[in-house]
Short mmCIF file of C-alpha atoms in Angstrom, two decimals:
data_model
loop_
_atom_site.label_atom_id
_atom_site.label_comp_id
_atom_site.label_asym_id
_atom_site.label_seq_id
_atom_site.Cartn_x
_atom_site.Cartn_y
_atom_site.Cartn_z
CA MET R 1 -0.09 0.13 0.08
CA ASN R 2 1.12 3.26 -1.02
CA ILE R 3 -0.12 6.51 0.18
CA GLN R 4 0.56 9.93 -1.22
CA LEU R 5 -0.97 12.90 0.63
CA ILE R 6 -1.10 15.71 -2.17
CA ARG R 7 -2.48 18.49 -0.16
CA LYS R 8 -5.41 18.74 2.49
CA ALA R 9 -7.88 15.76 1.74
CA ASN R 10 -6.29 15.03 -1.65
CA MET R 11 -4.31 11.44 -1.85
CA VAL R 12 -3.23 9.09 -4.37
CA ILE R 13 -3.40 5.64 -3.25
CA ASP R 14 -1.75 2.57 -4.70
CA TYR R 15 -3.92 -0.47 -3.12
CA SER R 16 -3.64 -3.85 -4.78
CA GLY R 17 -2.07 -2.70 -7.94
CA LYS R 18 -4.92 -0.27 -8.29
CA LYS R 19 -4.63 3.44 -8.44
CA MET R 20 -7.30 5.68 -6.37
CA LEU R 21 -7.57 9.31 -6.19
CA VAL R 22 -9.51 10.63 -3.52
CA ASP R 23 -11.09 14.18 -3.53
CA PRO R 24 -8.99 15.99 -5.58
CA MET R 25 -8.78 19.99 -5.01
CA PHE R 26 -6.15 21.45 -7.96
CA SER R 27 -6.79 25.24 -7.47
CA ASN R 28 -3.99 27.25 -7.15
CA LYS R 29 -3.06 29.09 -4.07
CA GLY R 30 -5.34 31.56 -3.38
CA GLU R 31 -7.41 30.89 -6.38
CA LEU R 32 -10.55 30.40 -4.31
CA ALA R 33 -12.85 32.68 -2.09
CA SER R 34 -12.26 31.87 1.98
CA GLY R 35 -15.86 30.92 2.49
CA PRO R 36 -19.47 32.01 3.56
CA ILE R 37 -18.35 32.15 7.26
CA PRO R 38 -15.06 33.45 8.84
CA ALA R 39 -12.54 31.24 10.69
CA LYS R 40 -12.34 30.90 14.37
CA ASP R 41 -9.86 33.75 14.31
CA TRP R 42 -11.45 35.86 12.07
CA ASN R 43 -9.53 34.32 9.37
CA TRP R 44 -10.72 35.43 5.80
CA LYS R 45 -7.69 33.89 3.77
CA ARG R 46 -8.57 32.69 0.23
CA ASN R 47 -8.12 29.30 -0.50
CA PRO R 48 -6.41 27.01 -0.89
CA LEU R 49 -3.12 28.39 1.30
CA TYR R 50 -0.56 26.50 -0.44
CA ASP R 51 0.37 25.35 -4.02
CA LEU R 52 0.01 21.82 -5.00
CA PRO R 53 3.50 19.99 -4.14
CA ILE R 54 3.38 18.43 -7.63
CA SER R 55 1.80 19.05 -11.34
CA VAL R 56 -2.02 17.89 -11.97
CA GLU R 57 -0.68 16.05 -14.90
CA GLU R 58 1.66 13.82 -12.29
CA ILE R 59 -1.09 13.63 -9.99
CA ILE R 60 -3.98 11.89 -12.51
CA LYS R 61 -1.30 9.95 -14.44
CA ASP R 62 -2.59 6.41 -14.56
CA ILE R 63 -5.47 6.72 -12.01
CA ASP R 64 -8.02 3.92 -12.31
CA PHE R 65 -11.04 5.66 -10.41
CA VAL R 66 -11.94 8.31 -8.00
CA PHE R 67 -13.57 8.48 -4.76
CA LEU R 68 -15.19 11.53 -3.88
CA THR R 69 -16.43 11.61 -0.03
CA HIS R 70 -18.48 14.59 -1.09
CA LEU R 71 -18.51 17.95 -3.00
CA HIS R 72 -17.59 20.68 -0.72
CA PHE R 73 -15.24 22.82 -2.69
CA ASP R 74 -11.83 21.84 -0.66
CA HIS R 75 -12.62 18.43 -2.03
CA TRP R 76 -13.88 18.85 -5.40
CA ASP R 77 -13.26 22.06 -7.64
CA LYS R 78 -13.46 23.52 -10.97
CA ALA R 79 -9.72 22.67 -11.68
CA ALA R 80 -10.27 18.99 -10.74
CA GLU R 81 -12.96 19.01 -13.10
CA ASN R 82 -11.53 20.72 -16.01
CA ALA R 83 -8.39 18.40 -15.38
CA LEU R 84 -9.97 14.69 -14.85
CA PRO R 85 -10.84 12.85 -18.30
CA LYS R 86 -14.94 12.40 -18.42
CA ASN R 87 -14.73 8.69 -18.46
CA VAL R 88 -12.89 8.20 -15.79
CA LYS R 89 -14.39 5.89 -13.06
CA ILE R 90 -15.77 7.75 -9.93
CA PHE R 91 -17.37 6.69 -6.97
CA VAL R 92 -19.94 9.06 -5.19
CA GLN R 93 -21.74 8.65 -1.94
CA ASP R 94 -25.52 9.33 -3.00
CA GLU R 95 -27.79 10.04 -5.91
CA ASN R 96 -27.53 13.81 -5.36
CA ASP R 97 -23.85 13.64 -5.90
CA LYS R 98 -23.99 11.41 -8.72
CA LYS R 99 -26.44 13.92 -10.49
CA ALA R 100 -24.11 16.88 -9.81
CA ILE R 101 -21.25 15.12 -11.34
CA SER R 102 -23.02 13.94 -14.07
CA LYS R 103 -24.08 17.31 -14.90
CA LEU R 104 -20.47 18.17 -15.46
CA GLY R 105 -20.28 15.41 -18.32
CA PHE R 106 -18.86 12.45 -16.38
CA THR R 107 -20.44 9.62 -17.58
CA ASN R 108 -18.51 6.63 -15.52
CA LEU R 109 -20.16 7.07 -12.20
CA GLU R 110 -21.15 4.71 -9.34
CA ILE R 111 -22.96 5.15 -6.22
CA LEU R 112 -20.45 3.50 -3.32
CA GLY R 113 -22.44 0.56 -1.51
CA GLU R 114 -21.54 -1.27 1.35
CA ASP R 115 -20.44 -4.19 -1.27
CA SER R 116 -19.15 -2.56 -4.17
CA ASN R 117 -16.17 -3.71 -6.14
CA PHE R 118 -13.50 -2.16 -8.10
CA GLU R 119 -11.62 -5.22 -10.29
CA GLY R 120 -11.21 -7.43 -7.23
CA VAL R 121 -11.02 -4.65 -4.64
CA LYS R 122 -13.72 -4.60 -2.06
CA LEU R 123 -15.17 -1.33 -1.25
CA SER R 124 -17.66 -0.51 1.44
CA ARG R 125 -19.24 2.66 2.27
CA THR R 126 -18.63 3.70 5.76
CA LYS R 127 -20.99 6.26 7.80
CA ALA R 128 -19.52 10.00 8.54
CA GLN R 129 -20.73 12.94 10.90
CA HIS R 130 -19.51 16.19 9.41
CA GLY R 131 -19.63 17.66 12.69
CA LYS R 132 -21.20 18.73 15.94
CA GLY R 133 -24.36 20.86 16.89
CA PHE R 134 -25.89 22.86 14.48
CA ILE R 135 -22.90 23.21 12.10
CA LEU R 136 -23.75 19.40 10.99
CA LYS R 137 -26.75 20.57 9.25
CA LEU R 138 -24.89 23.17 7.63
CA ALA R 139 -22.03 20.66 6.72
CA GLY R 140 -24.30 18.10 4.96
CA GLN R 141 -23.57 14.44 4.02
CA VAL R 142 -20.53 12.68 3.56
CA CYS R 143 -19.05 8.93 3.52
CA GLY R 144 -15.96 7.33 4.11
CA MET R 145 -14.71 3.79 2.49
CA VAL R 146 -13.03 0.78 3.59
CA LEU R 147 -10.83 -0.95 0.94
CA GLN R 148 -10.14 -4.81 1.20
CA HIS R 149 -8.17 -7.03 -0.93
CA PRO R 150 -6.24 -10.51 0.27
CA THR R 151 -3.03 -9.04 -0.53
CA GLU R 152 -3.06 -5.72 1.15
CA GLU R 153 -3.97 -4.76 4.77
CA THR R 154 -7.57 -3.24 5.41
CA LEU R 155 -7.90 0.34 4.71
CA TYR R 156 -10.38 2.48 6.25
CA ILE R 157 -10.69 5.95 4.99
CA ALA R 158 -12.96 7.69 7.48
CA ALA R 159 -13.40 10.94 5.55
CA ASP R 160 -14.76 14.58 6.98
CA THR R 161 -16.08 13.15 10.20
CA VAL R 162 -15.62 13.75 14.03
CA TRP R 163 -15.20 11.01 16.40
CA TYR R 164 -18.60 9.52 16.98
CA GLY R 165 -20.47 6.07 17.34
CA GLU R 166 -20.33 4.76 13.67
CA VAL R 167 -16.87 5.36 13.34
CA GLU R 168 -15.95 3.12 16.53
CA LYS R 169 -18.33 0.70 14.52
CA THR R 170 -16.55 0.39 11.61
CA ILE R 171 -13.26 -0.07 13.28
CA ASN R 172 -14.84 -2.89 15.24
CA ALA R 173 -16.59 -4.37 12.26
CA TYR R 174 -13.79 -4.15 10.07
CA LYS R 175 -10.54 -4.44 12.18
CA PRO R 176 -8.56 -1.93 9.86
CA GLU R 177 -4.61 -2.04 9.84
CA VAL R 178 -4.38 1.26 8.18
CA ILE R 179 -6.78 4.32 9.08
CA ILE R 180 -6.81 7.69 7.10
CA VAL R 181 -8.63 10.57 9.47
CA ASN R 182 -9.14 14.08 8.48
CA GLY R 183 -7.78 15.71 11.48
CA GLY R 184 -7.29 19.42 10.89
CA ASP R 185 -9.87 20.72 13.63
CA ASN R 186 -11.83 23.02 11.02
CA ARG R 187 -14.03 25.44 12.73
CA PHE R 188 -15.72 28.73 11.84
CA ILE R 189 -16.27 31.68 14.13
CA ILE R 190 -19.56 29.96 14.78
CA GLY R 191 -20.47 26.31 15.85
CA ASP R 192 -18.45 23.30 16.86
CA GLN R 193 -15.59 21.40 14.87
CA LEU R 194 -16.56 20.00 11.60
CA ILE R 195 -13.81 17.15 11.60
CA MET R 196 -11.24 15.63 14.07
CA ASN R 197 -9.31 17.15 16.59
CA LYS R 198 -6.50 15.88 18.48
CA GLU R 199 -8.63 14.36 21.18
CA ASP R 200 -10.66 12.47 18.42
CA ILE R 201 -7.39 11.29 16.79
CA TYR R 202 -6.54 9.87 20.21
CA ARG R 203 -9.76 8.50 20.56
CA THR R 204 -9.26 6.58 17.35
CA HIS R 205 -5.98 5.29 18.51
CA GLN R 206 -7.37 4.19 21.44
CA ALA R 207 -10.13 1.93 19.38
CA ALA R 208 -7.72 0.50 17.43
CA PRO R 209 -4.44 0.72 19.19
CA LYS R 210 -2.45 -1.50 16.63
CA SER R 211 -3.44 0.44 13.48
CA LYS R 212 -1.34 2.84 11.75
CA ILE R 213 -3.10 6.05 11.78
CA VAL R 214 -2.42 8.62 8.89
CA VAL R 215 -3.88 12.18 9.82
CA ILE R 216 -4.49 14.50 6.73
CA HIS R 217 -6.59 17.33 6.16
CA MET R 218 -4.19 19.95 7.76
CA GLU R 219 -3.30 23.37 7.42
CA GLY R 220 -4.43 23.59 3.84
CA VAL R 221 -7.69 25.60 4.01
CA TYR R 222 -8.43 28.99 5.96
CA HIS R 223 -10.62 27.56 8.43
CA ASN R 224 -8.02 24.28 9.54
CA THR R 225 -7.08 25.17 13.33
CA LEU R 226 -4.90 21.98 14.33
CA SER R 227 -1.21 22.10 12.91
CA ARG R 228 1.02 19.38 12.23
CA LYS R 229 3.39 21.08 15.11
CA GLU R 230 0.74 20.99 17.66
CA LEU R 231 -0.59 17.40 16.70
CA LYS R 232 3.22 16.04 16.66
CA GLU R 233 3.63 17.61 20.01
CA PHE R 234 0.26 15.84 21.37
CA VAL R 235 1.07 12.44 20.11
CA ASP R 236 4.36 12.78 21.94
CA GLN R 237 2.90 13.64 24.88
CA LYS R 238 0.62 10.85 24.85
CA SER R 239 3.46 8.36 23.91
CA ILE R 240 1.49 7.36 20.43
CA SER R 241 4.14 8.78 17.86
CA ASN R 242 4.64 5.18 16.49
CA SER R 243 1.08 4.81 15.64
CA ILE R 244 0.24 8.33 14.39
CA ILE R 245 1.56 9.47 10.96
CA ILE R 246 1.70 13.02 9.86
CA PRO R 247 2.58 13.41 6.32
CA GLU R 248 3.60 16.76 4.70
CA ASP R 249 2.21 17.61 1.59
CA GLY R 250 3.46 15.66 -1.19
CA GLU R 251 4.96 13.07 1.09
CA LYS R 252 4.56 8.91 0.05
CA ILE R 253 4.09 6.54 2.79
CA ILE R 254 4.63 2.84 2.16
CA LEU R 255 2.80 0.51 4.47
#
């Protein structure tokens, strides 16, 4: 298994010989607006905060399929729409997202189920909760995915979710050896967290102490509040640094 973090939630994952692109956001630094609500510190910086570490051409080269966890601007943007071939295989979470992507001219779409398959790789839709409190209604629906194949360890992509009961249920049901969590503790000036914070990441480790946990979705957009530096200090304090991987943009992880 080879996981390359591109930027924020965007990854390229080689799994059992198949190359998957997750949540492509290809816009240049500052090309997108900050958003409808200021960040926790009244930050209105334009998105994304950094340029891509490698070229779009390199990112999409030899991609077998795409997984879109949901269609927020920081997971799917106009630049990705323009870059990807219209016949590329795309897994989406529901009928609404399928219709939205279909209207853009993409023709090879499938709604991810609990027992989907791509050329021998089992793909299972998992539940996710994109926030807490009233902010959850604004954030909308999102899903994660579990990948399984006899030649690979089980991989769980939790996506944009906080720690809650369904994440624990997924861990208990699939017993993934590798878990990818979105851990930037994104917040607006109003409302609670939108994705995992450092305490949620610790709870994930406690639920799966033998698993490798890869933390992404950090420092890429204006409303990220948890930095890599702060998370590294936290996992050192908890003495779990051997289990938590915090990649830099562009970094490849071989597991």
